[in-house]
Amino acid sequence: MKARGARGVVAALAVLALTTLAAACGSSGTTGTPGSGGSSGGGDKLAEVRLGYFPNITHSTALVGIEKGLFAKHLGSTKLTTTTFNAGPAAIEAVFSGAIDATYIGPNPAINAWAKSKGKAIKIIAGAASGGVFLVVKPEINGVEDLKGKKIATPQLGNTQDVALRYWLQEKGLKTDTKGGGDVNIIPQENSQTLQTFATGDIDGAWVPEPFASRLIQESKGKVLIDERDLWPNKQFVITHLIVRQEFAAQHPDVVKQLLEGHVEANAAINADPADAAKTVNAALEKLSGKPLKPEVIDSAFKNITFTNDPIASSLVGSADHAIKIGLLEPVDLNGIYDLKALNEVLKAKGQPEVADK
């Protein structure tokens, strides 16, 4: 059960406990300095919990929870330290190295982590978001037949959007490879770079999450060729969920539950007042990037995402199947990848419906 066919993915996932904290953080931007509190065990009060997330609107649960102090409220005297990542493989590298204790992440990196560690490294403990991913292209591209010979960006080789694009193209009879060759040239690059390369014409499209999809449309006259929701049953698929290091969860189940209490409260705040949540998210993104999104961008993006505690487990199985079919993952047994007990305890206490792992 190991990843294959994508050297970048394998390299990232192969870095286990010997990976240094500096190497892990070197793959990403940071907000705060991860410390050693996450490795403390026994009955001592945990000094620190280290949480990863991406500066994307699909990670609004994390952004709202941090910005409104909801995680901090429930964690009490345990300090919350955060680290941002551009895409999943770098975040998983940090999890494997012990640089972070938990992270918001997409489905495919979580699957890869589970497979590479033979089910010993991580558990999915909550859903966070569904939808919010599009293939945005130049106006002259009107169908899949027009993509042949074109350059299409994804956030990172082997990440969730990269797998989705490669699988969709394969289903349409178009070949790709991990070196950018084939019928369609897939160019992994950071989302911020994609905004520039699409504007200059260096790429012809991108399979990206919000807010980058809306920005490509509004700032560079891109158009939606594929709304990924249309490719899934009931238009629902997991785009973001919360995972935790198994070792950390075993040592600090109380802290994991506190983190989940903040998580559930953040999703409740988003769904109770989306307009206020959008403002909160925009303020958080401004802190991370130096400038806020335009109101029309964040409004468009929020309409395309559903924030939910349900991990939509069936779509995880689908994502794994897609990665297997395009040659980036060998067959993997996902039985046991979820641990929703603490989440369901939190939901039950709040009178909310419990969620399932199937």
mmCIF file of C-alpha atoms in Angstrom:
data_model
loop_
_atom_site.group_PDB
_atom_site.id
_atom_site.type_symbol
_atom_site.label_atom_id
_atom_site.label_comp_id
_atom_site.label_asym_id
_atom_site.label_seq_id
_atom_site.Cartn_x
_atom_site.Cartn_y
_atom_site.Cartn_z
ATOM 1 C CA MET A 1 0.000 0.000 0.000
ATOM 2 C CA LYS A 2 2.143 2.838 -1.191
ATOM 3 C CA ALA A 3 1.947 5.799 -3.503
ATOM 4 C CA ARG A 4 3.594 5.446 -6.872
ATOM 5 C CA GLY A 5 3.995 7.190 -10.201
ATOM 6 C CA ALA A 6 4.571 10.660 -8.785
ATOM 7 C CA ARG A 7 8.051 11.160 -7.412
ATOM 8 C CA GLY A 8 7.118 14.406 -5.713
ATOM 9 C CA VAL A 9 4.303 12.737 -3.808
ATOM 10 C CA VAL A 10 6.384 9.754 -2.835
ATOM 11 C CA ALA A 11 9.246 11.927 -1.693
ATOM 12 C CA ALA A 12 6.977 14.035 0.482
ATOM 13 C CA LEU A 13 5.238 11.055 1.997
ATOM 14 C CA ALA A 14 8.445 9.107 2.585
ATOM 15 C CA VAL A 15 9.738 11.705 4.999
ATOM 16 C CA LEU A 16 8.865 10.295 8.393
ATOM 17 C CA ALA A 17 10.176 11.031 11.863
ATOM 18 C CA LEU A 18 13.631 12.005 10.626
ATOM 19 C CA THR A 19 12.269 15.002 8.716
ATOM 20 C CA THR A 20 13.256 18.142 10.557
ATOM 21 C CA LEU A 21 10.844 20.810 11.611
ATOM 22 C CA ALA A 22 12.684 23.330 9.497
ATOM 23 C CA ALA A 23 12.284 21.184 6.406
ATOM 24 C CA ALA A 24 8.591 20.789 7.018
ATOM 25 C CA CYS A 25 8.005 24.477 7.509
ATOM 26 C CA GLY A 26 10.214 25.304 4.545
ATOM 27 C CA SER A 27 7.498 23.978 2.264
ATOM 28 C CA SER A 28 4.955 26.464 3.484
ATOM 29 C CA GLY A 29 4.225 29.825 4.978
ATOM 30 C CA THR A 30 3.754 29.957 8.703
ATOM 31 C CA THR A 31 1.660 31.807 11.200
ATOM 32 C CA GLY A 32 3.318 31.196 14.516
ATOM 33 C CA THR A 33 6.306 29.045 15.377
ATOM 34 C CA PRO A 34 5.593 25.360 15.978
ATOM 35 C CA GLY A 35 7.071 24.220 19.260
ATOM 36 C CA SER A 36 7.568 21.010 21.113
ATOM 37 C CA GLY A 37 4.355 21.028 23.138
ATOM 38 C CA GLY A 38 2.606 18.579 20.815
ATOM 39 C CA SER A 39 4.996 15.793 21.720
ATOM 40 C CA SER A 40 4.494 15.934 25.466
ATOM 41 C CA GLY A 41 2.681 12.982 26.949
ATOM 42 C CA GLY A 42 1.509 11.539 30.197
ATOM 43 C CA GLY A 43 -0.827 13.389 32.528
ATOM 44 C CA ASP A 44 0.848 16.808 32.236
ATOM 45 C CA LYS A 45 -1.221 19.686 30.898
ATOM 46 C CA LEU A 46 -0.402 20.103 27.223
ATOM 47 C CA ALA A 47 1.344 23.414 26.586
ATOM 48 C CA GLU A 48 0.648 23.641 22.863
ATOM 49 C CA VAL A 49 -1.294 22.107 19.996
ATOM 50 C CA ARG A 50 -0.040 22.720 16.467
ATOM 51 C CA LEU A 51 -2.638 23.034 13.714
ATOM 52 C CA GLY A 52 -2.135 23.246 9.953
ATOM 53 C CA TYR A 53 -4.456 24.724 7.342
ATOM 54 C CA PHE A 54 -4.418 26.379 3.918
ATOM 55 C CA PRO A 55 -5.163 30.055 3.129
ATOM 56 C CA ASN A 56 -8.135 28.976 1.001
ATOM 57 C CA ILE A 57 -11.830 29.681 1.429
ATOM 58 C CA THR A 58 -12.361 25.905 1.414
ATOM 59 C CA HIS A 59 -10.544 26.023 4.766
ATOM 60 C CA SER A 60 -12.901 28.614 6.234
ATOM 61 C CA THR A 61 -13.644 26.388 9.220
ATOM 62 C CA ALA A 62 -10.034 26.832 10.282
ATOM 63 C CA LEU A 63 -9.936 30.522 9.354
ATOM 64 C CA VAL A 64 -13.106 31.351 11.309
ATOM 65 C CA GLY A 65 -12.120 29.185 14.248
ATOM 66 C CA ILE A 66 -8.748 30.895 14.515
ATOM 67 C CA GLU A 67 -9.862 34.457 13.778
ATOM 68 C CA LYS A 68 -12.824 34.365 16.172
ATOM 69 C CA GLY A 69 -10.806 32.634 18.889
ATOM 70 C CA LEU A 70 -13.120 29.608 18.947
ATOM 71 C CA PHE A 71 -10.324 27.039 19.112
ATOM 72 C CA ALA A 72 -8.534 29.068 21.758
ATOM 73 C CA LYS A 73 -11.726 29.315 23.825
ATOM 74 C CA HIS A 74 -12.145 25.566 24.000
ATOM 75 C CA LEU A 75 -8.440 24.769 24.348
ATOM 76 C CA GLY A 76 -8.175 26.935 27.441
ATOM 77 C CA SER A 77 -4.590 27.153 28.674
ATOM 78 C CA THR A 78 -3.296 24.997 25.815
ATOM 79 C CA LYS A 79 -1.768 27.363 23.264
ATOM 80 C CA LEU A 80 -2.822 27.072 19.615
ATOM 81 C CA THR A 81 0.048 27.443 17.123
ATOM 82 C CA THR A 82 -0.772 27.428 13.410
ATOM 83 C CA THR A 83 1.092 26.718 10.179
ATOM 84 C CA THR A 84 -0.182 27.372 6.658
ATOM 85 C CA PHE A 85 0.441 25.187 3.603
ATOM 86 C CA ASN A 86 -0.157 25.596 -0.119
ATOM 87 C CA ALA A 87 -1.142 21.996 -0.794
ATOM 88 C CA GLY A 88 -1.573 18.606 0.823
ATOM 89 C CA PRO A 89 1.740 16.781 0.346
ATOM 90 C CA ALA A 90 3.660 19.456 2.248
ATOM 91 C CA ALA A 91 1.144 19.344 5.097
ATOM 92 C CA ILE A 92 1.410 15.544 5.296
ATOM 93 C CA GLU A 93 5.189 15.840 5.386
ATOM 94 C CA ALA A 94 4.802 18.056 8.453
ATOM 95 C CA VAL A 95 2.419 15.562 10.068
ATOM 96 C CA PHE A 96 4.809 12.673 9.444
ATOM 97 C CA SER A 97 7.742 14.621 10.862
ATOM 98 C CA GLY A 98 5.808 15.551 13.994
ATOM 99 C CA ALA A 99 5.993 19.256 13.138
ATOM 100 C CA ILE A 100 2.211 19.605 13.492
ATOM 101 C CA ASP A 101 -0.392 17.638 15.423
ATOM 102 C CA ALA A 102 -3.454 18.099 13.225
ATOM 103 C CA THR A 103 -4.297 19.733 9.934
ATOM 104 C CA TYR A 104 -7.121 20.675 7.647
ATOM 105 C CA ILE A 105 -6.456 18.969 4.347
ATOM 106 C CA GLY A 106 -8.011 17.512 1.220
ATOM 107 C CA PRO A 107 -8.915 13.855 0.715
ATOM 108 C CA ASN A 108 -6.112 12.567 -1.502
ATOM 109 C CA PRO A 109 -3.174 13.573 0.721
ATOM 110 C CA ALA A 110 -4.984 11.978 3.665
ATOM 111 C CA ILE A 111 -5.414 8.789 1.654
ATOM 112 C CA ASN A 112 -1.732 8.828 0.678
ATOM 113 C CA ALA A 113 -0.715 9.325 4.296
ATOM 114 C CA TRP A 114 -2.878 6.417 5.396
ATOM 115 C CA ALA A 115 -1.477 4.170 2.664
ATOM 116 C CA LYS A 116 2.160 5.134 3.136
ATOM 117 C CA SER A 117 2.030 4.635 6.911
ATOM 118 C CA LYS A 118 -0.003 1.426 6.615
ATOM 119 C CA GLY A 119 -2.776 3.005 8.662
ATOM 120 C CA LYS A 120 -0.556 4.077 11.549
ATOM 121 C CA ALA A 121 0.014 7.819 11.060
ATOM 122 C CA ILE A 122 -3.301 9.671 10.855
ATOM 123 C CA LYS A 123 -7.035 9.549 11.485
ATOM 124 C CA ILE A 124 -9.747 11.658 9.888
ATOM 125 C CA ILE A 125 -11.715 13.133 12.779
ATOM 126 C CA ALA A 126 -14.174 15.518 11.072
ATOM 127 C CA GLY A 127 -15.449 16.867 7.808
ATOM 128 C CA ALA A 128 -15.114 20.571 7.061
ATOM 129 C CA ALA A 129 -16.195 21.545 3.545
ATOM 130 C CA SER A 130 -17.729 20.234 0.327
ATOM 131 C CA GLY A 131 -17.515 21.701 -3.171
ATOM 132 C CA GLY A 132 -15.772 24.892 -4.213
ATOM 133 C CA VAL A 133 -13.535 23.443 -6.956
ATOM 134 C CA PHE A 134 -13.637 24.292 -10.659
ATOM 135 C CA LEU A 135 -11.794 23.854 -13.926
ATOM 136 C CA VAL A 136 -11.484 27.430 -15.157
ATOM 137 C CA VAL A 137 -10.265 27.952 -18.729
ATOM 138 C CA LYS A 138 -9.684 30.597 -21.374
ATOM 139 C CA PRO A 139 -12.876 31.791 -23.125
ATOM 140 C CA GLU A 140 -11.989 30.062 -26.408
ATOM 141 C CA ILE A 141 -12.011 26.615 -24.775
ATOM 142 C CA ASN A 142 -15.516 25.206 -25.095
ATOM 143 C CA GLY A 143 -15.140 21.506 -24.324
ATOM 144 C CA VAL A 144 -12.786 18.709 -23.415
ATOM 145 C CA GLU A 145 -11.789 18.321 -27.065
ATOM 146 C CA ASP A 146 -10.278 21.819 -26.946
ATOM 147 C CA LEU A 147 -7.924 20.877 -24.102
ATOM 148 C CA LYS A 148 -5.591 18.766 -26.228
ATOM 149 C CA GLY A 149 -2.163 20.377 -26.307
ATOM 150 C CA LYS A 150 -3.148 22.914 -23.648
ATOM 151 C CA LYS A 151 -1.434 23.706 -20.336
ATOM 152 C CA ILE A 152 -3.604 23.267 -17.234
ATOM 153 C CA ALA A 153 -2.407 24.073 -13.715
ATOM 154 C CA THR A 154 -3.089 22.265 -10.436
ATOM 155 C CA PRO A 155 -1.877 23.276 -6.945
ATOM 156 C CA GLN A 156 0.640 20.446 -6.523
ATOM 157 C CA LEU A 157 1.458 17.072 -8.024
ATOM 158 C CA GLY A 158 -0.650 14.441 -6.254
ATOM 159 C CA ASN A 159 -2.879 16.868 -4.377
ATOM 160 C CA THR A 160 -6.672 16.555 -4.446
ATOM 161 C CA GLN A 161 -7.255 18.815 -7.435
ATOM 162 C CA ASP A 162 -4.367 17.255 -9.349
ATOM 163 C CA VAL A 163 -5.862 13.784 -8.948
ATOM 164 C CA ALA A 164 -9.343 15.034 -9.882
ATOM 165 C CA LEU A 165 -8.087 16.643 -13.093
ATOM 166 C CA ARG A 166 -5.988 13.664 -14.180
ATOM 167 C CA TYR A 167 -8.843 11.242 -13.532
ATOM 168 C CA TRP A 168 -11.386 13.392 -15.387
ATOM 169 C CA LEU A 169 -9.072 13.719 -18.409
ATOM 170 C CA GLN A 170 -8.436 9.969 -18.402
ATOM 171 C CA GLU A 171 -12.177 9.339 -18.368
ATOM 172 C CA LYS A 172 -12.442 11.609 -21.409
ATOM 173 C CA GLY A 173 -9.733 9.672 -23.251
ATOM 174 C CA LEU A 174 -6.895 12.167 -22.794
ATOM 175 C CA LYS A 175 -3.492 11.064 -21.521
ATOM 176 C CA THR A 176 -1.284 12.871 -19.011
ATOM 177 C CA ASP A 177 1.956 12.089 -17.224
ATOM 178 C CA THR A 178 3.637 13.350 -14.076
ATOM 179 C CA LYS A 179 6.293 15.253 -16.064
ATOM 180 C CA GLY A 180 3.825 17.541 -17.827
ATOM 181 C CA GLY A 181 3.591 15.531 -21.027
ATOM 182 C CA GLY A 182 0.729 13.736 -22.743
ATOM 183 C CA ASP A 183 -2.347 15.069 -24.511
ATOM 184 C CA VAL A 184 -2.837 17.733 -21.854
ATOM 185 C CA ASN A 185 0.164 19.309 -20.127
ATOM 186 C CA ILE A 186 -0.537 19.479 -16.384
ATOM 187 C CA ILE A 187 1.574 22.117 -14.662
ATOM 188 C CA PRO A 188 1.677 21.886 -10.842
ATOM 189 C CA GLN A 189 2.245 25.340 -9.339
ATOM 190 C CA GLU A 190 1.218 27.358 -6.327
ATOM 191 C CA ASN A 191 -2.243 28.884 -6.582
ATOM 192 C CA SER A 192 -0.875 32.407 -6.286
ATOM 193 C CA GLN A 193 1.396 31.726 -9.251
ATOM 194 C CA THR A 194 -1.534 30.342 -11.235
ATOM 195 C CA LEU A 195 -3.270 33.714 -10.989
ATOM 196 C CA GLN A 196 -0.272 35.265 -12.736
ATOM 197 C CA THR A 197 0.357 32.577 -15.357
ATOM 198 C CA PHE A 198 -3.305 32.483 -16.357
ATOM 199 C CA ALA A 199 -3.363 36.281 -16.740
ATOM 200 C CA THR A 200 -0.225 36.254 -18.903
ATOM 201 C CA GLY A 201 -1.412 33.329 -21.042
ATOM 202 C CA ASP A 202 1.344 30.969 -19.929
ATOM 203 C CA ILE A 203 -1.349 28.462 -18.966
ATOM 204 C CA ASP A 204 -4.741 27.847 -20.545
ATOM 205 C CA GLY A 205 -6.658 26.876 -17.435
ATOM 206 C CA ALA A 206 -6.508 25.531 -13.900
ATOM 207 C CA TRP A 207 -8.337 23.030 -11.699
ATOM 208 C CA VAL A 208 -8.332 24.995 -8.454
ATOM 209 C CA PRO A 209 -10.266 25.589 -5.227
ATOM 210 C CA GLU A 210 -11.861 28.829 -4.128
ATOM 211 C CA PRO A 211 -11.087 31.696 -3.953
ATOM 212 C CA PHE A 212 -8.711 31.130 -6.844
ATOM 213 C CA ALA A 213 -11.428 29.903 -9.196
ATOM 214 C CA SER A 214 -13.502 33.051 -8.688
ATOM 215 C CA ARG A 215 -10.416 35.228 -9.066
ATOM 216 C CA LEU A 216 -9.486 33.603 -12.374
ATOM 217 C CA ILE A 217 -12.998 34.299 -13.607
ATOM 218 C CA GLN A 218 -13.336 37.854 -12.358
ATOM 219 C CA GLU A 219 -9.788 39.111 -12.809
ATOM 220 C CA SER A 220 -8.716 37.353 -16.019
ATOM 221 C CA LYS A 221 -11.985 36.609 -17.828
ATOM 222 C CA GLY A 222 -11.770 32.866 -17.313
ATOM 223 C CA LYS A 223 -14.853 30.685 -17.581
ATOM 224 C CA VAL A 224 -15.985 27.538 -15.823
ATOM 225 C CA LEU A 225 -15.624 24.418 -17.916
ATOM 226 C CA ILE A 226 -16.233 21.985 -15.037
ATOM 227 C CA ASP A 227 -17.870 22.467 -11.642
ATOM 228 C CA GLU A 228 -16.548 19.450 -9.740
ATOM 229 C CA ARG A 229 -19.809 19.164 -7.818
ATOM 230 C CA ASP A 230 -21.393 17.944 -11.050
ATOM 231 C CA LEU A 231 -19.107 14.906 -11.045
ATOM 232 C CA TRP A 232 -20.280 13.538 -7.667
ATOM 233 C CA PRO A 233 -23.506 11.965 -6.361
ATOM 234 C CA ASN A 234 -25.839 14.564 -4.854
ATOM 235 C CA LYS A 235 -23.246 17.192 -5.842
ATOM 236 C CA GLN A 236 -21.382 16.455 -2.607
ATOM 237 C CA PHE A 237 -17.731 15.571 -2.150
ATOM 238 C CA VAL A 238 -15.215 16.233 0.580
ATOM 239 C CA ILE A 239 -12.806 19.013 -0.292
ATOM 240 C CA THR A 240 -11.549 19.645 3.242
ATOM 241 C CA HIS A 241 -11.518 17.558 6.397
ATOM 242 C CA LEU A 242 -9.597 17.524 9.666
ATOM 243 C CA ILE A 243 -6.966 14.892 10.388
ATOM 244 C CA VAL A 244 -4.871 14.242 13.485
ATOM 245 C CA ARG A 245 -1.668 12.349 14.195
ATOM 246 C CA GLN A 246 -2.624 9.046 15.805
ATOM 247 C CA GLU A 247 0.158 9.324 18.380
ATOM 248 C CA PHE A 248 -1.046 12.769 19.404
ATOM 249 C CA ALA A 249 -4.671 11.636 19.612
ATOM 250 C CA ALA A 250 -3.720 8.668 21.792
ATOM 251 C CA GLN A 251 -1.721 10.892 24.158
ATOM 252 C CA HIS A 252 -4.151 13.819 24.275
ATOM 253 C CA PRO A 253 -7.745 12.722 23.557
ATOM 254 C CA ASP A 254 -9.053 15.599 25.680
ATOM 255 C CA VAL A 255 -7.235 18.154 23.532
ATOM 256 C CA VAL A 256 -8.526 16.533 20.346
ATOM 257 C CA LYS A 257 -12.063 16.828 21.670
ATOM 258 C CA GLN A 258 -11.484 20.481 22.586
ATOM 259 C CA LEU A 259 -10.193 21.122 19.079
ATOM 260 C CA LEU A 260 -13.330 19.505 17.692
ATOM 261 C CA GLU A 261 -15.527 21.670 19.908
ATOM 262 C CA GLY A 262 -13.935 24.712 18.323
ATOM 263 C CA HIS A 263 -14.312 23.132 14.891
ATOM 264 C CA VAL A 264 -18.042 22.473 15.326
ATOM 265 C CA GLU A 265 -18.606 25.956 16.708
ATOM 266 C CA ALA A 266 -16.766 27.466 13.730
ATOM 267 C CA ASN A 267 -18.948 25.621 11.220
ATOM 268 C CA ALA A 268 -22.046 26.642 13.161
ATOM 269 C CA ALA A 269 -20.943 30.279 13.018
ATOM 270 C CA ILE A 270 -20.351 30.075 9.266
ATOM 271 C CA ASN A 271 -23.747 28.542 8.545
ATOM 272 C CA ALA A 272 -25.610 30.858 10.932
ATOM 273 C CA ASP A 273 -24.253 34.038 9.347
ATOM 274 C CA PRO A 274 -22.414 33.435 6.044
ATOM 275 C CA ALA A 275 -21.991 37.170 5.392
ATOM 276 C CA ASP A 276 -20.238 37.724 8.710
ATOM 277 C CA ALA A 277 -18.170 34.580 8.186
ATOM 278 C CA ALA A 278 -17.084 35.846 4.772
ATOM 279 C CA LYS A 279 -15.868 39.082 6.360
ATOM 280 C CA THR A 280 -14.022 37.118 9.030
ATOM 281 C CA VAL A 281 -12.384 34.889 6.433
ATOM 282 C CA ASN A 282 -11.388 37.893 4.344
ATOM 283 C CA ALA A 283 -9.773 39.516 7.378
ATOM 284 C CA ALA A 284 -7.824 36.313 8.028
ATOM 285 C CA LEU A 285 -6.695 36.073 4.405
ATOM 286 C CA GLU A 286 -5.582 39.705 4.525
ATOM 287 C CA LYS A 287 -3.377 38.921 7.514
ATOM 288 C CA LEU A 288 -1.840 35.984 5.659
ATOM 289 C CA SER A 289 -1.395 37.578 2.221
ATOM 290 C CA GLY A 290 -1.166 41.272 3.002
ATOM 291 C CA LYS A 291 -4.358 42.267 1.215
ATOM 292 C CA PRO A 292 -8.032 41.271 1.325
ATOM 293 C CA LEU A 293 -10.048 39.716 -1.464
ATOM 294 C CA LYS A 294 -12.456 41.881 -3.360
ATOM 295 C CA PRO A 295 -15.995 41.590 -1.918
ATOM 296 C CA GLU A 296 -17.331 40.156 -5.173
ATOM 297 C CA VAL A 297 -14.683 37.418 -5.112
ATOM 298 C CA ILE A 298 -15.343 36.255 -1.580
ATOM 299 C CA ASP A 299 -19.120 36.473 -2.060
ATOM 300 C CA SER A 300 -18.887 34.311 -5.189
ATOM 301 C CA ALA A 301 -16.598 31.800 -3.495
ATOM 302 C CA PHE A 302 -18.760 31.388 -0.393
ATOM 303 C CA LYS A 303 -21.791 30.550 -2.523
ATOM 304 C CA ASN A 304 -19.923 27.615 -4.031
ATOM 305 C CA ILE A 305 -18.978 25.840 -0.799
ATOM 306 C CA THR A 306 -20.950 23.895 1.790
ATOM 307 C CA PHE A 307 -19.455 23.859 5.284
ATOM 308 C CA THR A 308 -20.263 20.635 7.082
ATOM 309 C CA ASN A 309 -19.011 18.411 9.899
ATOM 310 C CA ASP A 310 -19.901 15.381 7.772
ATOM 311 C CA PRO A 311 -16.737 13.975 6.151
ATOM 312 C CA ILE A 312 -18.823 12.566 3.244
ATOM 313 C CA ALA A 313 -16.959 9.296 3.585
ATOM 314 C CA SER A 314 -18.269 7.773 0.354
ATOM 315 C CA SER A 315 -16.480 10.464 -1.644
ATOM 316 C CA LEU A 316 -13.192 9.591 0.045
ATOM 317 C CA VAL A 317 -13.519 6.064 -1.325
ATOM 318 C CA GLY A 318 -14.199 7.607 -4.723
ATOM 319 C CA SER A 319 -11.113 9.815 -4.500
ATOM 320 C CA ALA A 320 -8.959 6.813 -3.631
ATOM 321 C CA ASP A 321 -10.378 4.916 -6.592
ATOM 322 C CA HIS A 322 -9.546 7.826 -8.881
ATOM 323 C CA ALA A 323 -5.943 7.986 -7.638
ATOM 324 C CA ILE A 324 -5.570 4.239 -8.183
ATOM 325 C CA LYS A 325 -6.948 4.429 -11.712
ATOM 326 C CA ILE A 326 -4.528 7.164 -12.760
ATOM 327 C CA GLY A 327 -1.543 5.306 -11.296
ATOM 328 C CA LEU A 328 -0.738 7.573 -8.341
ATOM 329 C CA LEU A 329 -1.828 5.073 -5.686
ATOM 330 C CA GLU A 330 -1.797 1.324 -5.295
ATOM 331 C CA PRO A 331 -4.978 -0.320 -3.972
ATOM 332 C CA VAL A 332 -5.479 0.633 -0.344
ATOM 333 C CA ASP A 333 -7.845 -0.531 2.391
ATOM 334 C CA LEU A 334 -9.357 2.581 3.974
ATOM 335 C CA ASN A 335 -11.077 0.658 6.746
ATOM 336 C CA GLY A 336 -10.258 2.433 10.010
ATOM 337 C CA ILE A 337 -9.160 5.738 8.496
ATOM 338 C CA TYR A 338 -12.004 7.530 10.324
ATOM 339 C CA ASP A 339 -12.308 8.089 14.048
ATOM 340 C CA LEU A 340 -15.501 10.098 14.490
ATOM 341 C CA LYS A 341 -16.259 9.111 18.077
ATOM 342 C CA ALA A 342 -15.151 12.404 19.642
ATOM 343 C CA LEU A 343 -16.868 14.440 16.918
ATOM 344 C CA ASN A 344 -20.128 12.594 17.443
ATOM 345 C CA GLU A 345 -19.878 13.145 21.196
ATOM 346 C CA VAL A 346 -19.538 16.877 20.557
ATOM 347 C CA LEU A 347 -22.404 16.882 18.048
ATOM 348 C CA LYS A 348 -24.669 14.876 20.345
ATOM 349 C CA ALA A 349 -23.991 17.250 23.239
ATOM 350 C CA LYS A 350 -25.047 20.142 21.012
ATOM 351 C CA GLY A 351 -28.188 18.343 19.807
ATOM 352 C CA GLN A 352 -26.858 18.014 16.266
ATOM 353 C CA PRO A 353 -27.062 14.926 14.033
ATOM 354 C CA GLU A 354 -24.196 12.485 14.313
ATOM 355 C CA VAL A 355 -22.166 11.613 11.193
ATOM 356 C CA ALA A 356 -21.118 8.288 9.710
ATOM 357 C CA ASP A 357 -17.838 6.867 8.451
ATOM 358 C CA LYS A 358 -19.380 5.097 5.460
#
